[in-house]
Amino acid sequence: MTVTAAMVKELREKTGAGMMDCKKALAETNGDMEAAIDWLRAKGIAKADKKSGRTAAEGLIGIASSGTKAVVLEINSETDFVARNDAFQELVRGVASVALGTDGSVAAVSQATYPATGKSVEDTIKDAIATIGENMTLRRSALLEVEDGVVATYVHNAAGEGIGKLGVLVALKSTGDKEALNAIGRQVAMHVAATNPLAVRSSEIDPAVAERERNVFIEQSRASGKPDNIIEKMVDGRMRKFFEEVALLSQAFVMNPDLTVEAAIKEAEKSVGAPIEVAGIARLLLGEGVEKEESDFAAEVAAAAKG
């Protein structure tokens, strides 16, 4: 397969690797973009978090909650100017509120009736496009619900009540005190905002993702020239560390790094007065995948928690 300049450019933008490295990676992987990213990672030339594109996406994340149920969704606009528009912000809040009465899927939210217009959410957004003069889309949504407990929420970089650049839901099952439960839930939601875990528990991590990481670790370890039995132990060790780092409960708690999230929740059971189970998490970052210059995000969220 011929490696084109456009392919090399795309891979450079996704990985930050040099032109010749990108060209070689594409040649070695027969033009497969994802395989080329893994090839560069295995060589230590690119990082996993660089693989997303540079496609811009403005707009807002909206959150609505009713105690045992909460929804988070993303509505995109073409420019940040529109995201600061009062009418657009009200639309995002309104759609989030409507979404609470659905199963949380984009299809269900789109077809739900928007009370202020009497039309579907989809048609209401179309009308807003005509009024504001810029394209908008309901891109993603997620809903979490528990029978007994709370679904805690957190909005980072808030532009107003229930809207911002990043939204998190944390569903906690417990028969204990709801106010105390919501307090620990909000802290965990802030932690999720900062660390972006792949799943609550290591057992819930997508096997395909784990396998992909293992293959990258195998290639990296082979470069050491050590025998296969040593390489296997090296890879097993790196996979254990990988699971610890990307599963919520085993991560060091942002609010108190001396504890894991699991230990912090166990500690909170004293004030809640009952066992706590993390039933689910949802995290939506506006325009996820856009390459941005970021500060120490974990420290920023921790500072916001103390403020």
Short mmCIF file of C-alpha atoms in Angstrom, two decimals:
data_model
loop_
_atom_site.label_atom_id
_atom_site.label_comp_id
_atom_site.label_asym_id
_atom_site.label_seq_id
_atom_site.Cartn_x
_atom_site.Cartn_y
_atom_site.Cartn_z
CA MET A 1 0.00 0.00 0.00
CA THR A 2 1.23 3.51 -0.85
CA VAL A 3 1.77 5.76 2.15
CA THR A 4 0.50 9.22 1.23
CA ALA A 5 1.56 12.59 2.61
CA ALA A 6 -1.98 13.06 3.96
CA MET A 7 -1.69 9.81 5.96
CA VAL A 8 1.67 10.88 7.38
CA LYS A 9 0.22 14.29 8.32
CA GLU A 10 -2.76 12.67 10.08
CA LEU A 11 -0.51 10.31 12.06
CA ARG A 12 1.78 13.20 13.05
CA GLU A 13 -1.19 15.17 14.32
CA LYS A 14 -2.48 12.19 16.29
CA THR A 15 0.84 11.21 17.88
CA GLY A 16 3.21 14.18 17.79
CA ALA A 17 5.87 11.87 16.26
CA GLY A 18 8.33 12.98 13.56
CA MET A 19 7.56 12.75 9.84
CA MET A 20 10.03 9.94 9.08
CA ASP A 21 8.90 7.92 12.10
CA CYS A 22 5.27 8.28 10.99
CA LYS A 23 6.13 7.27 7.43
CA LYS A 24 7.99 4.18 8.67
CA ALA A 25 5.17 3.25 11.07
CA LEU A 26 2.59 3.39 8.27
CA ALA A 27 4.83 1.38 5.96
CA GLU A 28 5.36 -1.28 8.66
CA THR A 29 1.61 -1.57 9.32
CA ASN A 30 0.38 -1.43 5.73
CA GLY A 31 -1.29 1.94 6.24
CA ASP A 32 -3.41 0.90 9.25
CA MET A 33 -3.66 4.12 11.30
CA GLU A 34 -4.45 2.49 14.68
CA ALA A 35 -1.77 -0.16 14.20
CA ALA A 36 0.71 2.58 13.25
CA ILE A 37 -0.10 4.45 16.49
CA ASP A 38 0.58 1.24 18.47
CA TRP A 39 3.81 0.69 16.52
CA LEU A 40 5.01 4.17 17.49
CA ARG A 41 3.98 3.60 21.11
CA ALA A 42 5.85 0.29 21.21
CA LYS A 43 8.98 2.10 19.98
CA GLY A 44 8.52 4.72 22.67
CA ILE A 45 7.94 7.42 20.05
CA ALA A 46 4.29 8.21 20.82
CA LYS A 47 2.07 8.17 23.90
CA ALA A 48 -1.39 6.61 24.17
CA ASP A 49 -3.02 9.92 25.02
CA LYS A 50 -1.90 11.46 21.75
CA LYS A 51 -3.87 9.09 19.53
CA SER A 52 -7.08 11.17 19.37
CA GLY A 53 -7.36 13.63 16.45
CA ARG A 54 -7.24 17.37 16.49
CA THR A 55 -10.84 17.85 15.38
CA ALA A 56 -12.31 20.90 17.08
CA ALA A 57 -15.64 20.72 18.89
CA GLU A 58 -17.11 23.60 20.87
CA GLY A 59 -20.35 23.73 22.82
CA LEU A 60 -21.30 22.66 26.35
CA ILE A 61 -21.75 19.68 28.62
CA GLY A 62 -25.08 19.72 30.48
CA ILE A 63 -26.08 17.86 33.65
CA ALA A 64 -29.49 17.35 35.25
CA SER A 65 -30.19 15.41 38.44
CA SER A 66 -33.08 14.21 40.59
CA GLY A 67 -31.23 12.49 43.45
CA THR A 68 -31.32 8.83 42.47
CA LYS A 69 -31.03 9.61 38.78
CA ALA A 70 -28.82 11.96 36.75
CA VAL A 71 -27.94 12.57 33.12
CA VAL A 72 -24.94 14.13 31.41
CA LEU A 73 -24.92 15.13 27.74
CA GLU A 74 -22.91 17.05 25.16
CA ILE A 75 -24.31 19.53 22.67
CA ASN A 76 -21.76 20.82 20.19
CA SER A 77 -21.63 24.17 18.42
CA GLU A 78 -19.16 25.45 15.84
CA THR A 79 -17.68 28.21 17.99
CA ASP A 80 -17.06 29.01 21.63
CA PHE A 81 -18.85 32.31 20.99
CA VAL A 82 -22.15 30.44 20.61
CA ALA A 83 -21.38 28.36 23.72
CA ARG A 84 -21.41 31.64 25.68
CA ASN A 85 -24.78 32.61 24.19
CA ASP A 86 -27.60 32.70 26.81
CA ALA A 87 -30.09 31.05 24.45
CA PHE A 88 -27.70 28.19 23.72
CA GLN A 89 -26.94 27.70 27.42
CA GLU A 90 -30.66 27.59 28.21
CA LEU A 91 -31.12 25.03 25.43
CA VAL A 92 -28.42 22.75 26.89
CA ARG A 93 -29.99 22.98 30.36
CA GLY A 94 -33.44 22.31 28.90
CA VAL A 95 -32.34 19.28 26.90
CA ALA A 96 -30.56 17.84 29.97
CA SER A 97 -33.76 18.27 31.99
CA VAL A 98 -35.80 16.53 29.27
CA ALA A 99 -33.22 13.72 29.08
CA LEU A 100 -33.94 12.80 32.73
CA GLY A 101 -37.30 11.43 31.60
CA THR A 102 -35.73 9.12 28.98
CA ASP A 103 -33.39 6.12 29.00
CA GLY A 104 -30.52 8.54 28.36
CA SER A 105 -29.70 7.41 24.82
CA VAL A 106 -29.17 10.05 22.13
CA ALA A 107 -32.02 8.56 20.07
CA ALA A 108 -34.48 8.73 22.98
CA VAL A 109 -33.44 12.25 24.01
CA SER A 110 -33.69 13.48 20.40
CA GLN A 111 -37.26 12.22 20.06
CA ALA A 112 -38.44 13.43 23.50
CA THR A 113 -40.72 16.47 23.64
CA TYR A 114 -39.11 19.78 24.59
CA PRO A 115 -41.74 21.49 26.80
CA ALA A 116 -40.94 25.09 25.85
CA THR A 117 -41.58 24.45 22.13
CA GLY A 118 -43.89 21.43 22.14
CA LYS A 119 -41.60 19.95 19.49
CA SER A 120 -39.06 17.14 19.70
CA VAL A 121 -35.59 17.95 21.03
CA GLU A 122 -34.25 17.23 17.54
CA ASP A 123 -36.59 19.77 15.92
CA THR A 124 -35.99 22.30 18.71
CA ILE A 125 -32.25 22.11 18.03
CA LYS A 126 -32.94 22.58 14.29
CA ASP A 127 -34.97 25.70 15.09
CA ALA A 128 -32.12 26.98 17.27
CA ILE A 129 -29.71 26.46 14.37
CA ALA A 130 -31.90 28.68 12.19
CA THR A 131 -32.14 31.33 14.93
CA ILE A 132 -28.52 31.37 16.10
CA GLY A 133 -27.09 30.74 12.64
CA GLU A 134 -24.64 28.01 13.56
CA ASN A 135 -24.74 24.24 13.31
CA MET A 136 -25.40 22.32 16.56
CA THR A 137 -25.63 18.64 17.40
CA LEU A 138 -26.58 16.49 20.36
CA ARG A 139 -23.47 14.34 20.27
CA ARG A 140 -23.52 12.09 23.35
CA SER A 141 -25.49 11.41 26.50
CA ALA A 142 -25.41 9.03 29.47
CA LEU A 143 -27.84 8.34 32.33
CA LEU A 144 -27.18 6.63 35.65
CA GLU A 145 -29.81 5.57 38.18
CA VAL A 146 -29.90 3.71 41.51
CA GLU A 147 -32.87 2.38 43.48
CA ASP A 148 -31.46 3.44 46.84
CA GLY A 149 -28.54 5.86 47.11
CA VAL A 150 -27.49 8.90 45.08
CA VAL A 151 -26.10 9.82 41.69
CA ALA A 152 -23.62 12.56 42.54
CA THR A 153 -22.68 15.13 39.90
CA TYR A 154 -19.77 17.47 39.17
CA VAL A 155 -19.28 20.09 36.47
CA HIS A 156 -15.75 21.35 35.87
CA ASN A 157 -15.09 24.71 34.19
CA ALA A 158 -18.74 25.59 34.80
CA ALA A 159 -20.27 28.24 32.56
CA GLY A 160 -23.35 28.38 34.79
CA GLU A 161 -25.63 26.13 36.80
CA GLY A 162 -25.40 22.57 35.43
CA ILE A 163 -23.35 23.47 32.33
CA GLY A 164 -19.65 23.51 31.58
CA LYS A 165 -16.77 21.90 29.72
CA LEU A 166 -16.67 18.61 31.64
CA GLY A 167 -19.41 16.69 33.42
CA VAL A 168 -19.21 13.63 35.67
CA LEU A 169 -21.80 11.33 37.24
CA VAL A 170 -21.04 8.84 40.04
CA ALA A 171 -23.77 6.41 41.07
CA LEU A 172 -23.50 5.18 44.67
CA LYS A 173 -25.75 2.48 46.12
CA SER A 174 -26.32 2.76 49.86
CA THR A 175 -29.10 2.77 52.44
CA GLY A 176 -27.17 5.33 54.51
CA ASP A 177 -27.45 9.10 55.03
CA LYS A 178 -28.02 10.69 51.62
CA GLU A 179 -26.36 14.02 52.42
CA ALA A 180 -23.14 12.34 53.58
CA LEU A 181 -23.36 9.95 50.63
CA ASN A 182 -23.67 12.83 48.17
CA ALA A 183 -20.64 14.52 49.76
CA ILE A 184 -18.34 11.54 49.14
CA GLY A 185 -20.00 11.02 45.74
CA ARG A 186 -19.11 14.58 44.68
CA GLN A 187 -15.50 14.08 45.79
CA VAL A 188 -15.29 10.86 43.79
CA ALA A 189 -16.85 12.68 40.82
CA MET A 190 -14.10 15.33 41.08
CA HIS A 191 -11.55 12.51 41.17
CA VAL A 192 -13.08 10.98 38.02
CA ALA A 193 -12.90 14.39 36.33
CA ALA A 194 -9.19 14.56 37.08
CA THR A 195 -8.10 10.98 36.33
CA ASN A 196 -10.54 9.71 33.68
CA PRO A 197 -10.63 6.02 34.77
CA LEU A 198 -11.58 3.47 32.11
CA ALA A 199 -13.89 1.56 34.49
CA VAL A 200 -14.90 1.28 38.14
CA ARG A 201 -13.10 -2.05 38.61
CA SER A 202 -10.22 -3.69 36.72
CA SER A 203 -12.50 -6.64 35.90
CA GLU A 204 -14.77 -4.23 33.97
CA ILE A 205 -12.06 -2.90 31.64
CA ASP A 206 -12.73 -3.75 27.99
CA PRO A 207 -10.70 -6.92 27.21
CA ALA A 208 -9.80 -5.49 23.79
CA VAL A 209 -8.25 -2.42 25.44
CA ALA A 210 -6.31 -4.60 27.88
CA GLU A 211 -5.09 -6.85 25.06
CA ARG A 212 -3.94 -3.85 23.06
CA GLU A 213 -1.92 -2.57 26.03
CA ARG A 214 -0.42 -6.02 26.60
CA ASN A 215 0.72 -6.22 22.97
CA VAL A 216 2.38 -2.80 23.23
CA PHE A 217 4.13 -3.86 26.47
CA ILE A 218 5.32 -7.11 24.83
CA GLU A 219 6.89 -5.19 21.93
CA GLN A 220 8.53 -2.71 24.31
CA SER A 221 9.88 -5.51 26.54
CA ARG A 222 11.30 -7.46 23.59
CA ALA A 223 13.58 -4.52 22.87
CA SER A 224 15.38 -5.35 26.15
CA GLY A 225 16.67 -8.58 24.59
CA LYS A 226 15.77 -10.60 27.68
CA PRO A 227 14.50 -14.21 27.41
CA ASP A 228 10.78 -14.87 26.88
CA ASN A 229 10.11 -16.08 30.44
CA ILE A 230 11.56 -12.82 31.86
CA ILE A 231 9.64 -10.76 29.30
CA GLU A 232 6.42 -12.49 30.37
CA LYS A 233 7.03 -11.50 34.00
CA MET A 234 7.88 -7.93 32.95
CA VAL A 235 4.66 -7.69 30.95
CA ASP A 236 2.56 -9.17 33.77
CA GLY A 237 4.01 -6.57 36.14
CA ARG A 238 3.29 -3.72 33.75
CA MET A 239 -0.27 -4.96 33.21
CA ARG A 240 -0.89 -5.04 36.97
CA LYS A 241 0.28 -1.43 37.15
CA PHE A 242 -1.89 -0.55 34.12
CA PHE A 243 -5.01 -1.98 35.80
CA GLU A 244 -4.22 -0.12 39.03
CA GLU A 245 -3.85 3.16 37.16
CA VAL A 246 -6.99 2.98 35.01
CA ALA A 247 -9.53 1.31 37.35
CA LEU A 248 -11.26 3.85 39.61
CA LEU A 249 -11.25 1.91 42.88
CA SER A 250 -7.52 1.14 42.79
CA GLN A 251 -6.41 4.69 41.87
CA ALA A 252 -4.78 6.97 44.45
CA PHE A 253 -7.54 9.32 45.62
CA VAL A 254 -6.96 12.85 44.30
CA MET A 255 -8.26 14.39 47.55
CA ASN A 256 -5.94 12.22 49.68
CA PRO A 257 -3.26 10.33 47.69
CA ASP A 258 -2.38 8.23 50.77
CA LEU A 259 -5.66 6.36 50.19
CA THR A 260 -7.02 4.51 47.19
CA VAL A 261 -10.50 5.54 46.07
CA GLU A 262 -11.78 2.24 47.45
CA ALA A 263 -10.23 2.97 50.86
CA ALA A 264 -11.62 6.52 50.86
CA ILE A 265 -15.12 5.20 50.16
CA LYS A 266 -14.70 2.61 52.93
CA GLU A 267 -13.68 5.43 55.29
CA ALA A 268 -16.76 7.43 54.24
CA GLU A 269 -19.05 4.54 55.26
CA LYS A 270 -18.55 5.69 58.86
CA SER A 271 -20.27 9.03 58.24
CA VAL A 272 -22.81 7.53 55.83
CA GLY A 273 -23.72 4.82 58.33
CA ALA A 274 -23.97 1.98 55.80
CA PRO A 275 -21.94 0.13 53.12
CA ILE A 276 -21.37 1.99 49.83
CA GLU A 277 -21.13 0.41 46.38
CA VAL A 278 -20.00 2.32 43.30
CA ALA A 279 -22.65 1.29 40.77
CA GLY A 280 -21.35 3.26 37.81
CA ILE A 281 -19.57 6.34 36.48
CA ALA A 282 -19.99 8.55 33.41
CA ARG A 283 -17.60 11.27 32.26
CA LEU A 284 -18.04 13.54 29.26
CA LEU A 285 -15.36 16.02 28.27
CA LEU A 286 -16.36 18.59 25.67
CA GLY A 287 -14.88 17.74 22.28
CA GLU A 288 -13.16 14.67 23.71
CA GLY A 289 -10.12 13.82 21.63
CA VAL A 290 -9.14 17.38 20.83
CA GLU A 291 -5.44 17.93 21.48
CA LYS A 292 -5.05 20.78 23.96
CA GLU A 293 -2.33 22.24 26.10
CA GLU A 294 -3.32 21.28 29.63
CA SER A 295 -2.09 22.24 33.05
CA ASP A 296 -1.87 19.71 35.88
CA PHE A 297 -5.55 18.75 35.65
CA ALA A 298 -5.56 16.63 38.82
CA ALA A 299 -4.10 19.51 40.85
CA GLU A 300 -6.58 21.93 39.27
CA VAL A 301 -9.57 19.78 40.29
CA ALA A 302 -8.16 19.21 43.79
CA ALA A 303 -7.77 22.99 44.18
CA ALA A 304 -11.36 23.49 43.04
CA ALA A 305 -12.52 20.98 45.68
CA LYS A 306 -10.90 23.00 48.45
CA GLY A 307 -12.23 26.33 47.17
#
